[in-house]
Amino acid sequence: MPAVDKDIRVIKAERPPERFARGWHCLGIADAYRDGKAHSFDAFGTRLAIFADSTGKLNVVDGYCPHMGADLGEGVIKGDTLACPFHGWQWGGDGKCKAIPYAGRVPPRARIKSWPTMEENKQLFVWHDAEGNQPQPEVAIPKIEECFTGEWSDWIWETVKIDTNCRELIDNVSDMAHFYYVHGARATYFKNTFEKHVARQEMRGKPRADLKVAGDNMDFGGSEVTIDELYSVATYYGPSYMIDYLSSIVNGMQVEAYLINCHVPIDQNSFTLHVGLMVKKLPFLDDEMNAQIAQMYAKGNRDGFFQDVAIWKSKTRIDNPLLCEADGPIYQLRRWYEQFYVDVADIEPDMVDRFEVEMDLTKSNEMWVADEAANKAAQQAAE
């Protein structure tokens, strides 16, 4: 057997944790579930059923009927109950069977799990906790006041299944360098702050001079789009829901947006990704142009996520990433993330204590500017 070179870095990767993260998880736009129909949603290694009762309250219960295993999401809403499509057993939002149409009595143990829910920012959330504890007020999803003013667009929402472990998505919070190589933006300022159940990334940047960015070829009031400056404050509230305030200088004007990036684990190797965007309306533009700007931003952010997805499809899981001095605090972020996968009694101080770092990007930007100039020169020579 050949000798092992101890200087060679060997990738280590354990299996993803069997349990799912404790916290609020977004199931999408709330009103989409108020269409008079029942809905199924695969999450946390099982299936959920979602339905609105006669008051419009949204209920989430276990998705399979314990009678004979039918999918309750294929059932029919009857008053305040969800009727199983197989034998008509009627389930309330509290998880109790309210009636069996062909039987005189309901078995006393006819009960399924009723999942804690909340609505915020016009979205529906479900609470998951492997210990069965109820959510505490301090971890509630914060309200985005702009959702309710009428001065911003409606949410432009997209949902897609991603076949990888959701930790890949979380790593982006601290992965400063990938914005240049994957998303075409050069970070000029980058700061991470982790504390309690909140992880924040603040970034300023500029589009790469040697690449076209989303929207470059879009008409903007008769002129081509030019994006000069980018600013982002992306904050995870718990393990799965991120609110990202975005500000860009587009053709000399400030355009503001909120991006929602959130996910729900389906199993250990796949998750449902929700991407939502709303844009502040520019008062001097008509509704059509404001809608066009919102769609431009939505498309750009969607395309950006799928740039990440393309990487995830072929990369391997790595628990011991080899980092350099200009990388962000990946290990500290992952330590913060661990708090959601252990019992509350086992949360350690270094998972939740305040951690803050502002990166020095002077050298990185010198090298990137030189790289952009060389790439542009090569492009011009080839034309």
mmCIF file of C-alpha atoms in Angstrom:
data_model
loop_
_atom_site.group_PDB
_atom_site.id
_atom_site.type_symbol
_atom_site.label_atom_id
_atom_site.label_comp_id
_atom_site.label_asym_id
_atom_site.label_seq_id
_atom_site.Cartn_x
_atom_site.Cartn_y
_atom_site.Cartn_z
ATOM 1 C CA MET A 1 0.000 0.000 0.000
ATOM 2 C CA PRO A 2 1.493 3.382 -0.983
ATOM 3 C CA ALA A 3 2.358 5.822 1.768
ATOM 4 C CA VAL A 4 -0.146 8.598 2.478
ATOM 5 C CA ASP A 5 1.148 12.116 1.937
ATOM 6 C CA LYS A 6 0.196 13.926 5.140
ATOM 7 C CA ASP A 7 0.353 17.299 3.364
ATOM 8 C CA ILE A 8 -2.539 16.396 1.065
ATOM 9 C CA ARG A 9 -5.866 17.711 2.284
ATOM 10 C CA VAL A 10 -8.474 14.962 2.493
ATOM 11 C CA ILE A 11 -12.113 15.996 2.279
ATOM 12 C CA LYS A 12 -14.245 14.837 5.188
ATOM 13 C CA ALA A 13 -17.998 14.565 4.905
ATOM 14 C CA GLU A 14 -20.370 12.967 7.357
ATOM 15 C CA ARG A 15 -23.968 12.172 6.559
ATOM 16 C CA PRO A 16 -26.339 15.114 7.066
ATOM 17 C CA PRO A 17 -28.127 15.074 10.424
ATOM 18 C CA GLU A 18 -31.202 12.859 10.575
ATOM 19 C CA ARG A 19 -33.255 15.465 12.416
ATOM 20 C CA PHE A 20 -34.543 18.642 10.820
ATOM 21 C CA ALA A 21 -33.892 22.180 12.008
ATOM 22 C CA ARG A 22 -35.935 23.699 14.792
ATOM 23 C CA GLY A 23 -37.683 26.875 13.697
ATOM 24 C CA TRP A 24 -40.274 28.608 11.564
ATOM 25 C CA HIS A 25 -40.384 27.460 7.940
ATOM 26 C CA CYS A 26 -42.194 29.329 5.176
ATOM 27 C CA LEU A 27 -44.700 27.372 3.061
ATOM 28 C CA GLY A 28 -45.329 30.201 0.593
ATOM 29 C CA ILE A 29 -47.850 32.972 0.000
ATOM 30 C CA ALA A 30 -50.713 32.565 2.470
ATOM 31 C CA ASP A 31 -53.542 33.503 0.132
ATOM 32 C CA ALA A 32 -52.471 30.811 -2.333
ATOM 33 C CA TYR A 33 -53.857 28.311 0.199
ATOM 34 C CA ARG A 34 -57.205 30.135 0.482
ATOM 35 C CA ASP A 35 -58.536 28.890 -2.841
ATOM 36 C CA GLY A 36 -61.121 26.569 -1.354
ATOM 37 C CA LYS A 37 -58.943 23.517 -1.912
ATOM 38 C CA ALA A 38 -56.727 21.328 0.245
ATOM 39 C CA HIS A 39 -52.997 21.269 -0.465
ATOM 40 C CA SER A 40 -50.176 18.786 0.117
ATOM 41 C CA PHE A 41 -46.635 19.818 1.051
ATOM 42 C CA ASP A 42 -43.706 17.441 1.506
ATOM 43 C CA ALA A 43 -41.525 18.507 4.428
ATOM 44 C CA PHE A 44 -39.475 17.143 7.331
ATOM 45 C CA GLY A 45 -39.471 13.616 5.934
ATOM 46 C CA THR A 46 -43.272 13.439 5.855
ATOM 47 C CA ARG A 47 -46.264 15.060 4.162
ATOM 48 C CA LEU A 48 -48.352 17.955 5.427
ATOM 49 C CA ALA A 49 -51.912 18.907 4.500
ATOM 50 C CA ILE A 50 -52.913 22.573 4.418
ATOM 51 C CA PHE A 51 -56.450 23.944 4.336
ATOM 52 C CA ALA A 52 -58.415 27.066 5.247
ATOM 53 C CA ASP A 53 -61.464 26.800 7.493
ATOM 54 C CA SER A 54 -64.659 28.826 7.153
ATOM 55 C CA THR A 55 -63.032 31.874 8.803
ATOM 56 C CA GLY A 56 -60.047 31.815 6.434
ATOM 57 C CA LYS A 57 -57.692 30.538 9.113
ATOM 58 C CA LEU A 58 -55.017 28.307 7.623
ATOM 59 C CA ASN A 59 -54.434 24.956 9.276
ATOM 60 C CA VAL A 60 -51.549 22.521 8.820
ATOM 61 C CA VAL A 61 -52.019 18.900 9.860
ATOM 62 C CA ASP A 62 -50.298 15.581 9.180
ATOM 63 C CA GLY A 63 -50.830 14.778 5.534
ATOM 64 C CA TYR A 64 -51.732 11.091 5.699
ATOM 65 C CA CYS A 65 -54.981 9.835 7.156
ATOM 66 C CA PRO A 66 -54.281 7.316 9.964
ATOM 67 C CA HIS A 67 -57.368 5.323 8.964
ATOM 68 C CA MET A 68 -56.059 3.849 5.683
ATOM 69 C CA GLY A 69 -53.205 6.144 4.690
ATOM 70 C CA ALA A 70 -54.820 8.409 2.085
ATOM 71 C CA ASP A 71 -53.320 11.787 1.196
ATOM 72 C CA LEU A 72 -55.463 14.384 2.975
ATOM 73 C CA GLY A 73 -54.175 17.037 0.601
ATOM 74 C CA GLU A 74 -56.337 15.337 -2.025
ATOM 75 C CA GLY A 75 -59.390 15.693 0.202
ATOM 76 C CA VAL A 76 -62.289 18.157 0.242
ATOM 77 C CA ILE A 77 -62.860 21.036 2.644
ATOM 78 C CA LYS A 78 -66.210 20.702 4.428
ATOM 79 C CA GLY A 79 -66.939 23.660 6.673
ATOM 80 C CA ASP A 80 -64.146 23.747 9.224
ATOM 81 C CA THR A 81 -62.888 20.237 8.443
ATOM 82 C CA LEU A 82 -60.829 18.448 5.831
ATOM 83 C CA ALA A 83 -62.548 15.314 4.539
ATOM 84 C CA CYS A 84 -60.364 12.369 3.539
ATOM 85 C CA PRO A 85 -60.772 11.440 -0.150
ATOM 86 C CA PHE A 86 -60.751 7.710 0.663
ATOM 87 C CA HIS A 87 -63.468 7.212 3.299
ATOM 88 C CA GLY A 88 -64.647 10.720 4.181
ATOM 89 C CA TRP A 89 -63.264 10.979 7.700
ATOM 90 C CA GLN A 90 -63.396 14.665 8.623
ATOM 91 C CA TRP A 91 -60.408 16.240 10.371
ATOM 92 C CA GLY A 92 -60.331 19.587 12.148
ATOM 93 C CA GLY A 93 -57.475 22.040 12.240
ATOM 94 C CA ASP A 94 -56.791 20.908 15.815
ATOM 95 C CA GLY A 95 -56.002 17.409 14.491
ATOM 96 C CA LYS A 96 -59.121 15.756 15.936
ATOM 97 C CA CYS A 97 -61.463 13.677 13.804
ATOM 98 C CA LYS A 98 -64.809 15.485 13.978
ATOM 99 C CA ALA A 99 -66.979 12.997 12.141
ATOM 100 C CA ILE A 100 -67.063 9.696 10.267
ATOM 101 C CA PRO A 101 -70.041 9.893 7.887
ATOM 102 C CA TYR A 102 -70.789 6.172 7.967
ATOM 103 C CA ALA A 103 -70.165 5.517 11.679
ATOM 104 C CA GLY A 104 -72.070 6.397 14.816
ATOM 105 C CA ARG A 105 -69.032 7.300 16.883
ATOM 106 C CA VAL A 106 -65.488 8.540 16.408
ATOM 107 C CA PRO A 107 -62.736 6.408 17.985
ATOM 108 C CA PRO A 108 -61.283 8.355 20.938
ATOM 109 C CA ARG A 109 -57.746 8.000 19.544
ATOM 110 C CA ALA A 110 -58.681 9.419 16.128
ATOM 111 C CA ARG A 111 -56.227 12.275 16.188
ATOM 112 C CA ILE A 112 -53.377 13.508 13.977
ATOM 113 C CA LYS A 113 -50.723 16.128 14.549
ATOM 114 C CA SER A 114 -51.762 19.765 14.226
ATOM 115 C CA TRP A 115 -48.723 21.880 13.386
ATOM 116 C CA PRO A 116 -48.233 25.374 14.905
ATOM 117 C CA THR A 117 -48.645 28.070 12.248
ATOM 118 C CA MET A 118 -48.271 31.796 11.876
ATOM 119 C CA GLU A 119 -48.815 34.331 9.125
ATOM 120 C CA GLU A 120 -46.479 37.223 8.538
ATOM 121 C CA ASN A 121 -45.534 39.324 5.527
ATOM 122 C CA LYS A 122 -48.489 37.726 3.676
ATOM 123 C CA GLN A 123 -46.779 34.342 3.994
ATOM 124 C CA LEU A 124 -47.652 31.138 5.839
ATOM 125 C CA PHE A 125 -45.191 29.573 8.285
ATOM 126 C CA VAL A 126 -45.132 26.236 10.061
ATOM 127 C CA TRP A 127 -43.145 25.461 13.206
ATOM 128 C CA HIS A 128 -40.943 22.384 13.398
ATOM 129 C CA ASP A 129 -39.305 21.144 16.596
ATOM 130 C CA ALA A 130 -38.031 17.601 17.052
ATOM 131 C CA GLU A 131 -38.597 17.949 20.813
ATOM 132 C CA GLY A 132 -42.208 19.001 20.344
ATOM 133 C CA ASN A 133 -41.782 22.360 22.069
ATOM 134 C CA GLN A 134 -43.971 25.299 21.116
ATOM 135 C CA PRO A 135 -42.352 28.388 19.507
ATOM 136 C CA GLN A 136 -41.208 31.182 21.786
ATOM 137 C CA PRO A 137 -42.130 34.838 21.017
ATOM 138 C CA GLU A 138 -38.508 35.928 20.630
ATOM 139 C CA VAL A 139 -38.055 33.769 17.507
ATOM 140 C CA ALA A 140 -41.136 35.102 15.702
ATOM 141 C CA ILE A 141 -40.659 36.165 12.071
ATOM 142 C CA PRO A 142 -40.269 39.974 11.937
ATOM 143 C CA LYS A 143 -42.825 42.064 10.093
ATOM 144 C CA ILE A 144 -41.785 43.834 6.896
ATOM 145 C CA GLU A 145 -43.880 46.990 7.201
ATOM 146 C CA GLU A 146 -43.443 47.803 3.519
ATOM 147 C CA CYS A 147 -45.602 44.775 2.643
ATOM 148 C CA PHE A 148 -48.679 46.644 3.742
ATOM 149 C CA THR A 149 -48.180 50.234 2.550
ATOM 150 C CA GLY A 150 -49.199 49.906 -1.107
ATOM 151 C CA GLU A 151 -45.977 51.653 -2.122
ATOM 152 C CA TRP A 152 -44.288 48.405 -3.105
ATOM 153 C CA SER A 153 -45.119 45.726 -5.653
ATOM 154 C CA ASP A 154 -46.837 42.508 -4.686
ATOM 155 C CA TRP A 155 -44.592 39.549 -3.991
ATOM 156 C CA ILE A 156 -43.253 37.941 -7.151
ATOM 157 C CA TRP A 157 -42.914 34.381 -5.934
ATOM 158 C CA GLU A 158 -41.324 31.225 -7.274
ATOM 159 C CA THR A 159 -40.963 27.768 -5.769
ATOM 160 C CA VAL A 160 -38.582 25.041 -6.902
ATOM 161 C CA LYS A 161 -37.265 21.737 -5.564
ATOM 162 C CA ILE A 162 -33.484 21.562 -5.046
ATOM 163 C CA ASP A 163 -31.774 18.189 -4.725
ATOM 164 C CA THR A 164 -29.104 18.818 -2.103
ATOM 165 C CA ASN A 165 -28.821 19.333 1.643
ATOM 166 C CA CYS A 166 -29.988 22.774 2.731
ATOM 167 C CA ARG A 167 -26.673 23.577 4.458
ATOM 168 C CA GLU A 168 -25.295 24.414 1.012
ATOM 169 C CA LEU A 169 -27.709 27.331 0.896
ATOM 170 C CA ILE A 170 -26.804 28.573 4.389
ATOM 171 C CA ASP A 171 -23.061 28.655 3.552
ATOM 172 C CA ASN A 172 -23.706 31.588 1.199
ATOM 173 C CA VAL A 173 -24.152 33.899 4.196
ATOM 174 C CA SER A 174 -20.379 33.882 4.785
ATOM 175 C CA ASP A 175 -19.107 32.980 1.326
ATOM 176 C CA MET A 176 -17.814 36.372 0.206
ATOM 177 C CA ALA A 177 -15.713 35.286 -2.773
ATOM 178 C CA HIS A 178 -18.397 33.325 -4.606
ATOM 179 C CA PHE A 179 -20.262 36.541 -5.425
ATOM 180 C CA TYR A 180 -17.453 37.456 -7.825
ATOM 181 C CA TYR A 181 -17.034 34.104 -9.507
ATOM 182 C CA VAL A 182 -20.642 32.910 -9.561
ATOM 183 C CA HIS A 183 -22.831 36.014 -9.493
ATOM 184 C CA GLY A 184 -20.683 38.597 -11.264
ATOM 185 C CA ALA A 185 -20.528 41.078 -8.364
ATOM 186 C CA ARG A 186 -17.327 42.323 -6.746
ATOM 187 C CA ALA A 187 -17.750 42.835 -3.000
ATOM 188 C CA THR A 188 -16.235 46.107 -1.777
ATOM 189 C CA TYR A 189 -17.558 45.714 1.781
ATOM 190 C CA PHE A 190 -18.516 42.513 3.597
ATOM 191 C CA LYS A 191 -19.541 41.998 7.208
ATOM 192 C CA ASN A 192 -21.071 39.089 9.129
ATOM 193 C CA THR A 193 -22.838 39.231 12.469
ATOM 194 C CA PHE A 194 -24.213 36.159 14.251
ATOM 195 C CA GLU A 195 -26.141 36.389 17.500
ATOM 196 C CA LYS A 196 -28.810 34.159 19.080
ATOM 197 C CA HIS A 197 -31.058 32.888 16.256
ATOM 198 C CA VAL A 198 -30.067 35.644 13.798
ATOM 199 C CA ALA A 199 -27.303 35.613 11.170
ATOM 200 C CA ARG A 200 -26.656 38.747 9.102
ATOM 201 C CA GLN A 201 -24.604 39.530 6.039
ATOM 202 C CA GLU A 202 -24.040 43.152 4.972
ATOM 203 C CA MET A 203 -22.428 43.711 1.610
ATOM 204 C CA ARG A 204 -21.651 46.517 -0.799
ATOM 205 C CA GLY A 205 -20.478 45.754 -4.267
ATOM 206 C CA LYS A 206 -20.231 46.582 -7.927
ATOM 207 C CA PRO A 207 -21.123 44.530 -10.989
ATOM 208 C CA ARG A 208 -18.086 43.072 -12.710
ATOM 209 C CA ALA A 209 -16.934 45.319 -15.537
ATOM 210 C CA ASP A 210 -16.115 42.366 -17.790
ATOM 211 C CA LEU A 211 -19.533 40.675 -17.533
ATOM 212 C CA LYS A 212 -23.073 41.527 -18.413
ATOM 213 C CA VAL A 213 -25.479 41.495 -15.494
ATOM 214 C CA ALA A 214 -29.162 40.624 -15.347
ATOM 215 C CA GLY A 215 -31.130 43.398 -17.024
ATOM 216 C CA ASP A 216 -28.326 44.728 -19.229
ATOM 217 C CA ASN A 217 -30.391 44.253 -22.369
ATOM 218 C CA MET A 218 -33.701 45.374 -20.941
ATOM 219 C CA ASP A 219 -35.323 48.598 -22.079
ATOM 220 C CA PHE A 220 -35.673 51.063 -19.198
ATOM 221 C CA GLY A 221 -37.749 53.986 -20.368
ATOM 222 C CA GLY A 222 -36.074 53.929 -23.759
ATOM 223 C CA SER A 223 -32.509 53.460 -22.524
ATOM 224 C CA GLU A 224 -30.288 50.500 -21.708
ATOM 225 C CA VAL A 225 -30.018 49.433 -18.089
ATOM 226 C CA THR A 226 -26.831 50.273 -16.217
ATOM 227 C CA ILE A 227 -26.368 49.051 -12.644
ATOM 228 C CA ASP A 228 -23.648 51.037 -10.906
ATOM 229 C CA GLU A 229 -23.825 50.088 -7.241
ATOM 230 C CA LEU A 230 -25.219 47.267 -5.114
ATOM 231 C CA TYR A 231 -26.084 47.170 -1.407
ATOM 232 C CA SER A 232 -27.519 44.202 0.477
ATOM 233 C CA VAL A 233 -28.414 43.383 4.070
ATOM 234 C CA ALA A 234 -29.393 39.714 4.170
ATOM 235 C CA THR A 235 -30.611 38.358 7.504
ATOM 236 C CA TYR A 236 -31.589 34.847 8.480
ATOM 237 C CA TYR A 237 -34.177 34.701 11.249
ATOM 238 C CA GLY A 238 -33.788 31.114 12.365
ATOM 239 C CA PRO A 239 -32.524 28.288 10.178
ATOM 240 C CA SER A 240 -34.533 28.809 7.024
ATOM 241 C CA TYR A 241 -36.020 32.271 6.450
ATOM 242 C CA MET A 242 -33.926 35.105 5.061
ATOM 243 C CA ILE A 243 -35.016 38.703 4.459
ATOM 244 C CA ASP A 244 -32.660 40.574 2.151
ATOM 245 C CA TYR A 245 -33.002 44.334 1.760
ATOM 246 C CA LEU A 246 -31.527 45.344 -1.599
ATOM 247 C CA SER A 247 -30.661 48.757 -2.952
ATOM 248 C CA SER A 248 -29.180 49.378 -6.381
ATOM 249 C CA ILE A 249 -28.323 52.440 -8.402
ATOM 250 C CA VAL A 250 -29.958 51.781 -11.772
ATOM 251 C CA ASN A 251 -29.464 54.399 -14.499
ATOM 252 C CA GLY A 252 -28.619 56.884 -11.760
ATOM 253 C CA MET A 253 -31.759 56.134 -9.706
ATOM 254 C CA GLN A 254 -32.091 54.219 -6.458
ATOM 255 C CA VAL A 255 -34.167 51.052 -6.770
ATOM 256 C CA GLU A 256 -35.093 49.299 -3.515
ATOM 257 C CA ALA A 257 -36.316 45.741 -3.100
ATOM 258 C CA TYR A 258 -36.894 43.031 -0.532
ATOM 259 C CA LEU A 259 -35.822 39.529 -1.422
ATOM 260 C CA ILE A 260 -37.131 36.533 0.499
ATOM 261 C CA ASN A 261 -34.931 33.463 0.307
ATOM 262 C CA CYS A 262 -36.386 30.628 2.331
ATOM 263 C CA HIS A 263 -36.499 26.878 2.263
ATOM 264 C CA VAL A 264 -38.215 23.856 3.759
ATOM 265 C CA PRO A 265 -36.315 20.553 3.979
ATOM 266 C CA ILE A 266 -38.068 17.693 2.206
ATOM 267 C CA ASP A 267 -35.548 15.146 3.427
ATOM 268 C CA GLN A 268 -31.803 15.148 4.178
ATOM 269 C CA ASN A 269 -30.893 15.543 0.505
ATOM 270 C CA SER A 270 -33.537 17.868 -0.916
ATOM 271 C CA PHE A 271 -35.455 21.001 -0.028
ATOM 272 C CA THR A 272 -38.155 23.273 -1.386
ATOM 273 C CA LEU A 273 -36.729 26.699 -2.182
ATOM 274 C CA HIS A 274 -38.991 29.770 -2.150
ATOM 275 C CA VAL A 275 -37.758 32.975 -3.742
ATOM 276 C CA GLY A 276 -39.910 36.079 -3.358
ATOM 277 C CA LEU A 277 -39.256 39.656 -4.397
ATOM 278 C CA MET A 278 -41.077 42.944 -3.993
ATOM 279 C CA VAL A 279 -39.832 46.257 -5.340
ATOM 280 C CA LYS A 280 -40.544 49.821 -4.237
ATOM 281 C CA LYS A 281 -42.545 51.660 -6.851
ATOM 282 C CA LEU A 282 -40.927 54.720 -8.399
ATOM 283 C CA PRO A 283 -43.494 57.521 -8.085
ATOM 284 C CA PHE A 284 -42.617 59.142 -11.422
ATOM 285 C CA LEU A 285 -43.194 55.916 -13.377
ATOM 286 C CA ASP A 286 -46.508 54.367 -14.377
ATOM 287 C CA ASP A 287 -47.728 50.986 -13.169
ATOM 288 C CA GLU A 288 -46.556 49.228 -16.324
ATOM 289 C CA MET A 289 -42.979 50.444 -15.992
ATOM 290 C CA ASN A 290 -42.902 49.708 -12.249
ATOM 291 C CA ALA A 291 -44.134 46.181 -12.968
ATOM 292 C CA GLN A 292 -41.425 45.806 -15.606
ATOM 293 C CA ILE A 293 -38.736 46.835 -13.117
ATOM 294 C CA ALA A 294 -40.082 44.364 -10.543
ATOM 295 C CA GLN A 295 -40.047 41.556 -13.088
ATOM 296 C CA MET A 296 -36.484 42.472 -14.093
ATOM 297 C CA TYR A 297 -35.337 42.204 -10.495
ATOM 298 C CA ALA A 298 -37.219 38.954 -9.992
ATOM 299 C CA LYS A 299 -35.668 37.393 -13.078
ATOM 300 C CA GLY A 300 -32.200 38.576 -12.089
ATOM 301 C CA ASN A 301 -32.478 37.094 -8.617
ATOM 302 C CA ARG A 302 -33.968 33.868 -9.923
ATOM 303 C CA ASP A 303 -31.106 33.541 -12.386
ATOM 304 C CA GLY A 304 -28.680 34.225 -9.554
ATOM 305 C CA PHE A 305 -30.065 31.387 -7.446
ATOM 306 C CA PHE A 306 -29.827 28.983 -10.326
ATOM 307 C CA GLN A 307 -26.176 29.896 -10.734
ATOM 308 C CA ASP A 308 -25.754 28.471 -7.225
ATOM 309 C CA VAL A 309 -27.905 25.457 -8.063
ATOM 310 C CA ALA A 310 -25.609 24.630 -10.985
ATOM 311 C CA ILE A 311 -22.681 24.483 -8.544
ATOM 312 C CA TRP A 312 -24.600 22.398 -5.995
ATOM 313 C CA LYS A 313 -25.518 19.783 -8.596
ATOM 314 C CA SER A 314 -21.916 18.740 -9.101
ATOM 315 C CA LYS A 315 -20.137 19.660 -5.838
ATOM 316 C CA THR A 316 -19.601 17.331 -2.905
ATOM 317 C CA ARG A 317 -20.491 17.883 0.709
ATOM 318 C CA ILE A 318 -17.467 19.033 2.696
ATOM 319 C CA ASP A 319 -17.300 19.332 6.475
ATOM 320 C CA ASN A 320 -13.679 20.523 6.665
ATOM 321 C CA PRO A 321 -13.380 23.205 3.974
ATOM 322 C CA LEU A 322 -9.828 24.389 3.357
ATOM 323 C CA LEU A 323 -9.994 28.171 3.750
ATOM 324 C CA CYS A 324 -7.664 31.049 2.995
ATOM 325 C CA GLU A 325 -7.249 34.396 4.745
ATOM 326 C CA ALA A 326 -9.702 36.151 2.400
ATOM 327 C CA ASP A 327 -12.536 33.672 2.934
ATOM 328 C CA GLY A 328 -15.472 34.522 5.143
ATOM 329 C CA PRO A 329 -16.217 32.924 8.556
ATOM 330 C CA ILE A 330 -17.662 29.681 7.208
ATOM 331 C CA TYR A 331 -16.841 27.645 10.310
ATOM 332 C CA GLN A 332 -18.366 30.223 12.665
ATOM 333 C CA LEU A 333 -21.521 30.330 10.547
ATOM 334 C CA ARG A 334 -21.842 26.569 10.638
ATOM 335 C CA ARG A 335 -21.396 26.599 14.404
ATOM 336 C CA TRP A 336 -24.248 29.145 14.635
ATOM 337 C CA TYR A 337 -26.361 26.887 12.412
ATOM 338 C CA GLU A 338 -25.799 23.853 14.660
ATOM 339 C CA GLN A 339 -28.008 25.345 17.386
ATOM 340 C CA PHE A 340 -31.093 24.401 15.369
ATOM 341 C CA TYR A 341 -30.146 20.711 15.213
ATOM 342 C CA VAL A 342 -29.634 20.013 18.916
ATOM 343 C CA ASP A 343 -31.991 19.943 21.880
ATOM 344 C CA VAL A 344 -32.524 23.348 23.464
ATOM 345 C CA ALA A 345 -30.759 22.090 26.602
ATOM 346 C CA ASP A 346 -27.684 21.244 24.513
ATOM 347 C CA ILE A 347 -27.210 24.653 22.872
ATOM 348 C CA GLU A 348 -23.707 25.849 23.747
ATOM 349 C CA PRO A 349 -22.658 29.501 24.224
ATOM 350 C CA ASP A 350 -20.459 29.634 21.110
ATOM 351 C CA MET A 351 -23.503 28.773 18.977
ATOM 352 C CA VAL A 352 -25.460 31.842 20.075
ATOM 353 C CA ASP A 353 -22.971 34.375 21.490
ATOM 354 C CA ARG A 354 -22.415 37.467 19.384
ATOM 355 C CA PHE A 355 -19.809 37.046 16.654
ATOM 356 C CA GLU A 356 -18.932 39.920 14.344
ATOM 357 C CA VAL A 357 -16.328 40.312 11.623
ATOM 358 C CA GLU A 358 -15.762 42.945 8.941
ATOM 359 C CA MET A 359 -13.460 41.707 6.218
ATOM 360 C CA ASP A 360 -10.565 43.681 4.749
ATOM 361 C CA LEU A 361 -11.162 43.413 0.997
ATOM 362 C CA THR A 362 -8.389 45.769 -0.143
ATOM 363 C CA LYS A 363 -6.149 43.093 -1.618
ATOM 364 C CA SER A 364 -9.060 41.119 -3.063
ATOM 365 C CA ASN A 365 -10.359 44.158 -4.925
ATOM 366 C CA GLU A 366 -6.937 45.041 -6.288
ATOM 367 C CA MET A 367 -6.683 41.557 -7.753
ATOM 368 C CA TRP A 368 -10.264 41.511 -9.037
ATOM 369 C CA VAL A 369 -9.968 44.905 -10.736
ATOM 370 C CA ALA A 370 -6.834 43.686 -12.493
ATOM 371 C CA ASP A 371 -8.647 40.482 -13.470
ATOM 372 C CA GLU A 372 -11.575 42.425 -14.947
ATOM 373 C CA ALA A 373 -9.247 44.683 -16.922
ATOM 374 C CA ALA A 374 -7.353 41.700 -18.337
ATOM 375 C CA ASN A 375 -10.608 39.957 -19.268
ATOM 376 C CA LYS A 376 -11.953 43.063 -21.010
ATOM 377 C CA ALA A 377 -8.729 43.486 -22.944
ATOM 378 C CA ALA A 378 -8.915 39.860 -24.068
ATOM 379 C CA GLN A 379 -12.540 40.330 -25.115
ATOM 380 C CA GLN A 380 -11.744 43.422 -27.161
ATOM 381 C CA ALA A 381 -8.792 41.699 -28.819
ATOM 382 C CA ALA A 382 -11.028 38.814 -29.836
ATOM 383 C CA GLU A 383 -13.649 41.090 -31.417
#
